[in-house]
Amino acid sequence: MFSTNKLVALFLVALVVGSLAGVATAQQGPTAGGAVVIDEGETYVGDLEATGGTVIIAGTVDGDVSTAAGNVVVTETGAVTGSLEGVAGSVTIEGTVDGDVNLAAGAIFVRDTATVGGSMEAAGGDVRLDGAIGGDVRVGAETLTVGPSAQIGGSMEYDAGTAAIDSSAAIAGGATQVDNIEIVGPSVFGVSVSQFEGPVIPAWVFTGYWLIANFVLGAIIILVAPQFARRVTGLGTKKAVRSGGVGLLLVVAIPILLLVLLLTIIGIPLSFAGGVGFALTLWVASIYGALVLGTWLLSLADYDNRWVALFAGLFILALLDFVPLGGVIDFVVLLVGLGAFALALRGESGDDGDESVSTPDEGPQEGSPMA
């Protein structure tokens, strides 16, 4: 299935790309700025490389289009005689693209009025195909919808969490689900995503590296703010359902808020900064989640030790990378850690916290195995 990690990557890419509009505005060029518009009846001769908060093609581009923007729209009157490649928050095609289409975006819509002469590759959170596509189609998405008016001249391969293909859709080569489909990705401004691929490294190497990195960060968190860590752990272990609910709310609401900011020129820098800050917060929250998990597991054996709890939680989460459905448990732990972190910032506590996370000058608790 098209993984959550890929969707997060697309989301962060969209934020980074959208932030370029603020820089591009200073260039004062015809293809860079807050909004880049090819008006209806206008013809742009040559390849169009457009960066902006919004890129609208209502006229004709006699060449290829390469774009990085918050929103990209090819209207019903819009026409691209070459190919269309782009990275964006959302892309909507209502007009004509004579060549190939290669897109990476949070949302991709090919309306029933659209005509794509070549093939199409798309990676996105929500992909809907209702128009005519002359060649093959490859899609990686969380949600894929192929409407009744869709006409695909070649075959379609897809990998989606949820796929709905209308029985009236015409797919000449048939539709095939492919697990872990590889999407090459668009070439934006002459730089292909595939050019950044590095050597193949065994998964256990990354797992070991992140286990060590996360333990170091967790140690810093405990030593720098022991009382706060104690409060978060108490909330996570004693109010796990409440913490998880708050974490889920934040995971849904914050990305939506950041994407809304991305649609405004003034909000683009805030969206980018907020995206980076939220990513760092999720990392810290995952450490707290591991600490909560380890503390809870040790409590089952009536054993208290913050360092063992931290390592045990991180080690178990690392092992889950190699277990089917392990990502679901990992996500739940993240939600609990994030929610407990947010509640602790508000000053809440879980019945005075969890004694397993003590301050540095506190010795072993009376009656514990460490006493």
Short mmCIF file of C-alpha atoms in Angstrom, two decimals:
data_model
loop_
_atom_site.label_atom_id
_atom_site.label_comp_id
_atom_site.label_asym_id
_atom_site.label_seq_id
_atom_site.Cartn_x
_atom_site.Cartn_y
_atom_site.Cartn_z
CA MET A 1 0.00 0.00 0.00
CA PHE A 2 1.11 3.59 -0.62
CA SER A 3 2.64 4.26 2.80
CA THR A 4 1.93 7.01 5.31
CA ASN A 5 5.64 7.91 5.20
CA LYS A 6 5.31 8.74 1.51
CA LEU A 7 2.29 10.95 2.22
CA VAL A 8 4.17 12.78 4.96
CA ALA A 9 7.06 13.28 2.56
CA LEU A 10 4.70 14.70 -0.06
CA PHE A 11 3.18 17.01 2.53
CA LEU A 12 6.57 18.33 3.59
CA VAL A 13 7.68 18.68 -0.05
CA ALA A 14 4.58 20.72 -0.79
CA LEU A 15 5.38 23.01 2.15
CA VAL A 16 8.97 23.48 1.03
CA VAL A 17 7.95 24.09 -2.57
CA GLY A 18 5.25 26.52 -1.56
CA SER A 19 7.75 28.51 0.49
CA LEU A 20 9.72 29.14 -2.70
CA ALA A 21 6.99 31.54 -3.75
CA GLY A 22 8.15 34.02 -1.15
CA VAL A 23 11.64 33.98 -2.66
CA ALA A 24 10.32 33.95 -6.22
CA THR A 25 8.23 37.04 -5.64
CA ALA A 26 11.41 39.05 -5.19
CA GLN A 27 12.59 37.96 -8.62
CA GLN A 28 9.79 39.93 -10.30
CA GLY A 29 9.88 37.58 -13.28
CA PRO A 30 6.90 36.61 -15.48
CA THR A 31 7.16 32.96 -14.40
CA ALA A 32 7.79 33.48 -10.69
CA GLY A 33 5.78 35.18 -8.02
CA GLY A 34 2.81 34.94 -5.72
CA ALA A 35 0.68 33.99 -8.74
CA VAL A 36 1.79 32.97 -12.23
CA VAL A 37 -1.03 33.27 -14.76
CA ILE A 38 -1.19 32.53 -18.48
CA ASP A 39 -4.42 34.30 -19.35
CA GLU A 40 -7.09 32.96 -21.68
CA GLY A 41 -6.21 33.86 -25.26
CA GLU A 42 -2.53 34.34 -24.36
CA THR A 43 0.19 32.10 -25.84
CA TYR A 44 3.46 31.50 -24.03
CA VAL A 45 6.06 30.25 -26.50
CA GLY A 46 8.75 27.97 -25.08
CA ASP A 47 9.10 25.83 -21.98
CA LEU A 48 7.46 27.31 -18.91
CA GLU A 49 9.22 26.96 -15.56
CA ALA A 50 6.86 28.44 -13.00
CA THR A 51 7.24 28.85 -9.26
CA GLY A 52 4.53 30.49 -7.21
CA GLY A 53 1.84 30.22 -4.63
CA THR A 54 -0.59 29.61 -7.51
CA VAL A 55 0.07 28.71 -11.15
CA ILE A 56 -2.91 29.05 -13.52
CA ILE A 57 -2.78 28.13 -17.19
CA ALA A 58 -5.90 29.45 -18.90
CA GLY A 59 -4.18 30.15 -22.23
CA THR A 60 -1.69 28.14 -24.28
CA VAL A 61 1.84 27.08 -23.39
CA ASP A 62 3.63 26.07 -26.58
CA GLY A 63 6.15 23.79 -24.86
CA ASP A 64 6.66 21.86 -21.64
CA VAL A 65 5.54 23.02 -18.21
CA SER A 66 7.63 22.41 -15.09
CA THR A 67 6.15 23.86 -11.94
CA ALA A 68 6.52 23.96 -8.18
CA ALA A 69 3.66 25.69 -6.40
CA GLY A 70 0.98 25.59 -3.78
CA ASN A 71 -1.76 25.17 -6.41
CA VAL A 72 -1.56 24.37 -10.12
CA VAL A 73 -4.61 24.67 -12.39
CA VAL A 74 -4.95 24.03 -16.10
CA THR A 75 -8.40 25.46 -16.82
CA GLU A 76 -10.84 24.25 -19.51
CA THR A 77 -9.43 26.85 -21.90
CA GLY A 78 -5.85 25.99 -20.96
CA ALA A 79 -3.58 23.96 -23.26
CA VAL A 80 -0.04 22.62 -22.91
CA THR A 81 1.47 21.36 -26.16
CA GLY A 82 4.24 19.50 -24.36
CA SER A 83 4.45 17.66 -21.04
CA LEU A 84 3.37 18.76 -17.57
CA GLU A 85 5.54 18.02 -14.53
CA GLY A 86 5.17 19.44 -11.07
CA VAL A 87 5.28 19.25 -7.31
CA ALA A 88 2.44 21.04 -5.55
CA GLY A 89 -0.10 21.08 -2.80
CA SER A 90 -2.85 20.42 -5.34
CA VAL A 91 -3.06 20.04 -9.12
CA THR A 92 -6.24 20.31 -11.20
CA ILE A 93 -6.35 19.58 -14.93
CA GLU A 94 -9.49 20.67 -16.75
CA GLY A 95 -7.98 21.47 -20.16
CA THR A 96 -5.53 19.79 -22.54
CA VAL A 97 -2.01 18.43 -22.09
CA ASP A 98 -0.71 16.94 -25.34
CA GLY A 99 2.29 15.18 -23.78
CA ASP A 100 2.93 13.20 -20.60
CA VAL A 101 1.89 14.19 -17.08
CA ASN A 102 4.09 13.49 -14.05
CA LEU A 103 2.90 14.89 -10.73
CA ALA A 104 3.52 14.68 -6.99
CA ALA A 105 0.92 16.51 -4.92
CA GLY A 106 -1.37 16.29 -1.96
CA ALA A 107 -4.40 16.23 -4.28
CA ILE A 108 -4.53 15.54 -8.03
CA PHE A 109 -7.72 15.95 -10.08
CA VAL A 110 -8.13 15.16 -13.77
CA ARG A 111 -11.62 16.49 -14.53
CA ASP A 112 -14.04 15.07 -17.08
CA THR A 113 -13.21 17.94 -19.46
CA ALA A 114 -9.48 17.13 -19.41
CA THR A 115 -7.50 15.44 -22.16
CA VAL A 116 -3.99 14.07 -21.66
CA GLY A 117 -2.38 12.87 -24.86
CA GLY A 118 0.45 10.85 -23.31
CA SER A 119 0.97 8.73 -20.23
CA MET A 120 0.51 9.78 -16.62
CA GLU A 121 2.37 9.11 -13.37
CA ALA A 122 0.94 10.50 -10.16
CA ALA A 123 1.82 10.28 -6.48
CA GLY A 124 -0.60 11.95 -4.10
CA GLY A 125 -2.85 11.71 -1.12
CA ASP A 126 -6.11 12.02 -3.09
CA VAL A 127 -6.09 11.23 -6.82
CA ARG A 128 -9.26 11.40 -8.97
CA LEU A 129 -9.33 10.57 -12.66
CA ASP A 130 -12.41 11.57 -14.67
CA GLY A 131 -10.92 12.69 -18.00
CA ALA A 132 -9.26 11.11 -21.04
CA ILE A 133 -5.67 9.85 -20.85
CA GLY A 134 -4.16 8.49 -24.04
CA GLY A 135 -1.34 6.34 -22.61
CA ASP A 136 -0.57 4.23 -19.56
CA VAL A 137 -1.35 5.39 -16.02
CA ARG A 138 0.63 4.66 -12.83
CA VAL A 139 -0.72 5.97 -9.53
CA GLY A 140 0.43 5.76 -5.92
CA ALA A 141 -2.13 7.30 -3.56
CA GLU A 142 -3.91 7.02 -0.27
CA THR A 143 -7.26 7.43 -2.05
CA LEU A 144 -7.78 6.71 -5.76
CA THR A 145 -11.06 7.34 -7.56
CA VAL A 146 -11.62 6.57 -11.24
CA GLY A 147 -14.92 8.11 -12.33
CA PRO A 148 -17.43 6.84 -14.92
CA SER A 149 -16.27 9.31 -17.57
CA ALA A 150 -12.61 8.27 -17.35
CA GLN A 151 -11.03 6.98 -20.58
CA ILE A 152 -7.56 5.47 -20.41
CA GLY A 153 -5.99 4.39 -23.68
CA GLY A 154 -3.36 2.13 -22.08
CA SER A 155 -3.14 0.09 -18.91
CA MET A 156 -3.40 1.35 -15.34
CA GLU A 157 -1.27 0.22 -12.40
CA TYR A 158 -2.06 1.55 -8.96
CA ASP A 159 -1.21 1.21 -5.28
CA ALA A 160 -3.76 2.83 -3.01
CA GLY A 161 -5.09 2.49 0.49
CA THR A 162 -8.60 2.96 -0.89
CA ALA A 163 -9.44 2.50 -4.57
CA ALA A 164 -12.81 2.99 -6.29
CA ILE A 165 -12.93 2.29 -10.04
CA ASP A 166 -16.31 2.88 -11.64
CA SER A 167 -17.52 0.04 -13.83
CA SER A 168 -18.29 2.54 -16.60
CA ALA A 169 -14.69 3.74 -16.78
CA ALA A 170 -12.97 2.70 -20.04
CA ILE A 171 -9.48 1.29 -19.38
CA ALA A 172 -8.16 -0.30 -22.57
CA GLY A 173 -5.34 -2.26 -20.94
CA GLY A 174 -7.16 -3.05 -17.70
CA ALA A 175 -6.41 -1.98 -14.14
CA THR A 176 -3.92 -3.84 -11.93
CA GLN A 177 -3.13 -3.31 -8.28
CA VAL A 178 0.62 -3.36 -7.62
CA ASP A 179 1.97 -3.48 -4.08
CA ASN A 180 4.68 -0.93 -3.28
CA ILE A 181 4.53 0.63 -6.72
CA GLU A 182 7.54 2.73 -7.64
CA ILE A 183 6.76 6.20 -8.99
CA VAL A 184 9.80 7.83 -10.60
CA GLY A 185 8.55 11.29 -9.72
CA PRO A 186 8.53 14.54 -11.67
CA SER A 187 11.56 16.38 -12.98
CA VAL A 188 11.22 19.94 -11.71
CA PHE A 189 13.47 22.55 -13.33
CA GLY A 190 15.60 19.84 -14.89
CA VAL A 191 16.27 17.99 -11.62
CA SER A 192 14.71 14.54 -11.27
CA VAL A 193 13.72 13.18 -7.90
CA SER A 194 15.43 9.92 -8.87
CA GLN A 195 18.77 11.75 -9.08
CA PHE A 196 18.77 12.02 -5.30
CA GLU A 197 18.61 8.27 -4.78
CA GLY A 198 21.57 6.96 -2.80
CA PRO A 199 23.09 3.52 -2.42
CA VAL A 200 20.91 0.71 -1.10
CA ILE A 201 21.51 0.30 2.63
CA PRO A 202 20.06 -2.60 4.65
CA ALA A 203 16.99 -1.64 6.68
CA TRP A 204 18.57 -2.85 9.93
CA VAL A 205 21.33 -0.26 9.57
CA PHE A 206 18.78 2.58 9.55
CA THR A 207 16.89 0.94 12.41
CA GLY A 208 20.03 0.69 14.53
CA TYR A 209 21.04 4.25 13.75
CA TRP A 210 17.64 5.66 14.70
CA LEU A 211 17.54 3.54 17.84
CA ILE A 212 20.79 5.12 19.02
CA ALA A 213 19.80 8.64 17.89
CA ASN A 214 16.43 8.40 19.59
CA PHE A 215 17.97 7.10 22.81
CA VAL A 216 20.41 10.02 22.88
CA LEU A 217 17.56 12.49 22.31
CA GLY A 218 15.48 10.74 24.96
CA ALA A 219 18.34 10.96 27.44
CA ILE A 220 18.67 14.69 26.78
CA ILE A 221 14.93 15.14 27.24
CA ILE A 222 14.94 13.34 30.59
CA LEU A 223 18.06 15.09 31.92
CA VAL A 224 17.12 18.61 30.79
CA ALA A 225 13.46 18.51 31.87
CA PRO A 226 13.00 15.56 34.27
CA GLN A 227 9.87 16.88 35.96
CA PHE A 228 8.19 17.57 32.62
CA ALA A 229 9.13 14.09 31.37
CA ARG A 230 7.68 12.68 34.58
CA ARG A 231 4.41 14.54 33.94
CA VAL A 232 4.20 13.38 30.30
CA THR A 233 4.86 9.77 31.32
CA GLY A 234 2.20 9.95 33.99
CA LEU A 235 -0.35 11.29 31.53
CA GLY A 236 0.55 8.68 28.93
CA THR A 237 0.30 5.74 31.32
CA LYS A 238 -2.67 6.84 33.43
CA LYS A 239 -4.67 8.78 30.82
CA ALA A 240 -3.72 6.89 27.67
CA VAL A 241 -7.11 7.17 25.97
CA ARG A 242 -7.37 10.90 26.57
CA SER A 243 -3.78 11.43 25.46
CA GLY A 244 -4.29 9.38 22.30
CA GLY A 245 -7.46 11.30 21.44
CA VAL A 246 -5.71 14.65 21.81
CA GLY A 247 -2.79 13.36 19.71
CA LEU A 248 -5.14 12.24 16.93
CA LEU A 249 -6.84 15.64 16.92
CA LEU A 250 -3.50 17.41 16.58
CA VAL A 251 -2.27 15.09 13.81
CA VAL A 252 -5.40 15.86 11.78
CA ALA A 253 -5.86 19.55 12.56
CA ILE A 254 -2.32 20.92 12.34
CA PRO A 255 -1.53 19.70 8.78
CA ILE A 256 -4.88 21.08 7.59
CA LEU A 257 -4.09 24.45 9.18
CA LEU A 258 -0.63 24.50 7.59
CA LEU A 259 -2.02 23.66 4.15
CA VAL A 260 -4.62 26.45 4.50
CA LEU A 261 -1.81 28.87 5.32
CA LEU A 262 0.06 27.58 2.28
CA LEU A 263 -2.76 28.82 0.04
CA THR A 264 -2.16 32.42 1.10
CA ILE A 265 0.87 34.46 0.07
CA ILE A 266 1.39 35.91 3.55
CA GLY A 267 0.99 32.52 5.18
CA ILE A 268 3.53 30.62 3.05
CA PRO A 269 6.57 31.36 5.30
CA LEU A 270 4.47 30.58 8.38
CA SER A 271 3.33 27.33 6.79
CA PHE A 272 6.90 26.29 6.04
CA ALA A 273 8.15 27.18 9.53
CA GLY A 274 5.14 25.49 11.09
CA GLY A 275 5.72 22.35 9.05
CA VAL A 276 9.34 22.09 10.19
CA GLY A 277 8.33 22.78 13.79
CA PHE A 278 5.56 20.19 13.67
CA ALA A 279 7.93 17.57 12.24
CA LEU A 280 10.37 18.19 15.11
CA THR A 281 7.50 18.03 17.60
CA LEU A 282 6.44 14.66 16.19
CA TRP A 283 9.98 13.39 16.69
CA VAL A 284 10.04 14.49 20.32
CA ALA A 285 6.53 13.10 20.82
CA SER A 286 7.66 9.72 19.47
CA ILE A 287 10.40 9.66 22.13
CA TYR A 288 7.88 10.40 24.85
CA GLY A 289 5.61 7.72 23.41
CA ALA A 290 8.44 5.18 23.64
CA LEU A 291 9.09 6.24 27.24
CA VAL A 292 5.40 5.78 28.06
CA LEU A 293 5.37 2.35 26.40
CA GLY A 294 8.49 1.20 28.23
CA THR A 295 7.26 2.52 31.57
CA TRP A 296 3.94 0.73 31.16
CA LEU A 297 5.61 -2.56 30.24
CA LEU A 298 8.01 -2.38 33.19
CA SER A 299 5.10 -1.63 35.53
CA LEU A 300 3.64 -5.02 34.61
CA ALA A 301 6.72 -6.58 36.21
CA ASP A 302 6.62 -4.10 39.10
CA TYR A 303 9.96 -2.64 38.02
CA ASP A 304 10.87 1.05 37.87
CA ASN A 305 13.81 2.48 35.94
CA ARG A 306 13.52 5.40 33.55
CA TRP A 307 16.56 4.45 31.46
CA VAL A 308 15.49 0.85 31.02
CA ALA A 309 11.99 2.09 30.20
CA LEU A 310 13.31 4.45 27.55
CA PHE A 311 15.51 1.85 25.88
CA ALA A 312 12.86 -0.87 26.11
CA GLY A 313 10.23 1.35 24.50
CA LEU A 314 12.55 2.44 21.68
CA PHE A 315 13.80 -1.11 21.10
CA ILE A 316 10.27 -2.51 20.82
CA LEU A 317 9.24 0.24 18.40
CA ALA A 318 12.35 -0.50 16.31
CA LEU A 319 11.39 -4.18 16.13
CA LEU A 320 7.89 -3.24 15.00
CA ASP A 321 9.39 -1.98 11.72
CA PHE A 322 9.85 -5.62 10.74
CA VAL A 323 6.46 -6.88 11.94
CA PRO A 324 3.21 -6.82 9.91
CA LEU A 325 0.89 -4.10 11.22
CA GLY A 326 3.75 -2.88 13.40
CA GLY A 327 3.27 0.59 11.91
CA VAL A 328 -0.23 0.73 13.41
CA ILE A 329 1.12 0.17 16.92
CA ASP A 330 3.91 2.65 16.24
CA PHE A 331 1.33 5.25 15.18
CA VAL A 332 -0.80 4.67 18.28
CA VAL A 333 2.26 5.12 20.51
CA LEU A 334 3.05 8.36 18.67
CA LEU A 335 -0.49 9.64 19.23
CA VAL A 336 -0.30 8.89 22.95
CA GLY A 337 3.09 10.57 23.22
CA LEU A 338 1.94 13.63 21.27
CA GLY A 339 -1.28 13.98 23.25
CA ALA A 340 0.46 13.55 26.60
CA PHE A 341 3.08 16.11 25.54
CA ALA A 342 0.35 18.62 24.62
CA LEU A 343 -1.59 18.02 27.83
CA ALA A 344 1.56 18.41 29.90
CA LEU A 345 2.24 21.75 28.22
CA ARG A 346 -1.22 22.83 29.41
CA GLY A 347 -0.21 21.95 32.96
CA GLU A 348 -2.20 18.74 33.32
CA SER A 349 -0.81 15.73 35.16
CA GLY A 350 -1.64 12.07 35.46
CA ASP A 351 -2.31 11.83 39.18
CA ASP A 352 1.02 13.48 39.99
CA GLY A 353 2.85 11.63 37.22
CA ASP A 354 4.68 8.35 37.09
CA GLU A 355 7.28 7.62 39.73
CA SER A 356 9.41 5.70 37.24
CA VAL A 357 10.59 8.95 35.74
CA SER A 358 12.34 10.70 38.56
CA THR A 359 14.56 13.70 38.79
CA PRO A 360 18.32 13.13 38.48
CA ASP A 361 18.94 13.62 42.19
CA GLU A 362 16.23 11.17 43.20
CA GLY A 363 17.48 7.73 44.13
CA PRO A 364 15.68 4.44 43.64
CA GLN A 365 12.22 4.34 45.14
CA GLU A 366 11.76 2.53 48.40
CA GLY A 367 10.86 -1.06 47.78
CA SER A 368 12.00 -1.03 44.14
CA PRO A 369 14.45 -3.65 42.87
CA MET A 370 17.07 -0.90 42.48
CA ALA A 371 16.90 0.06 46.17
#
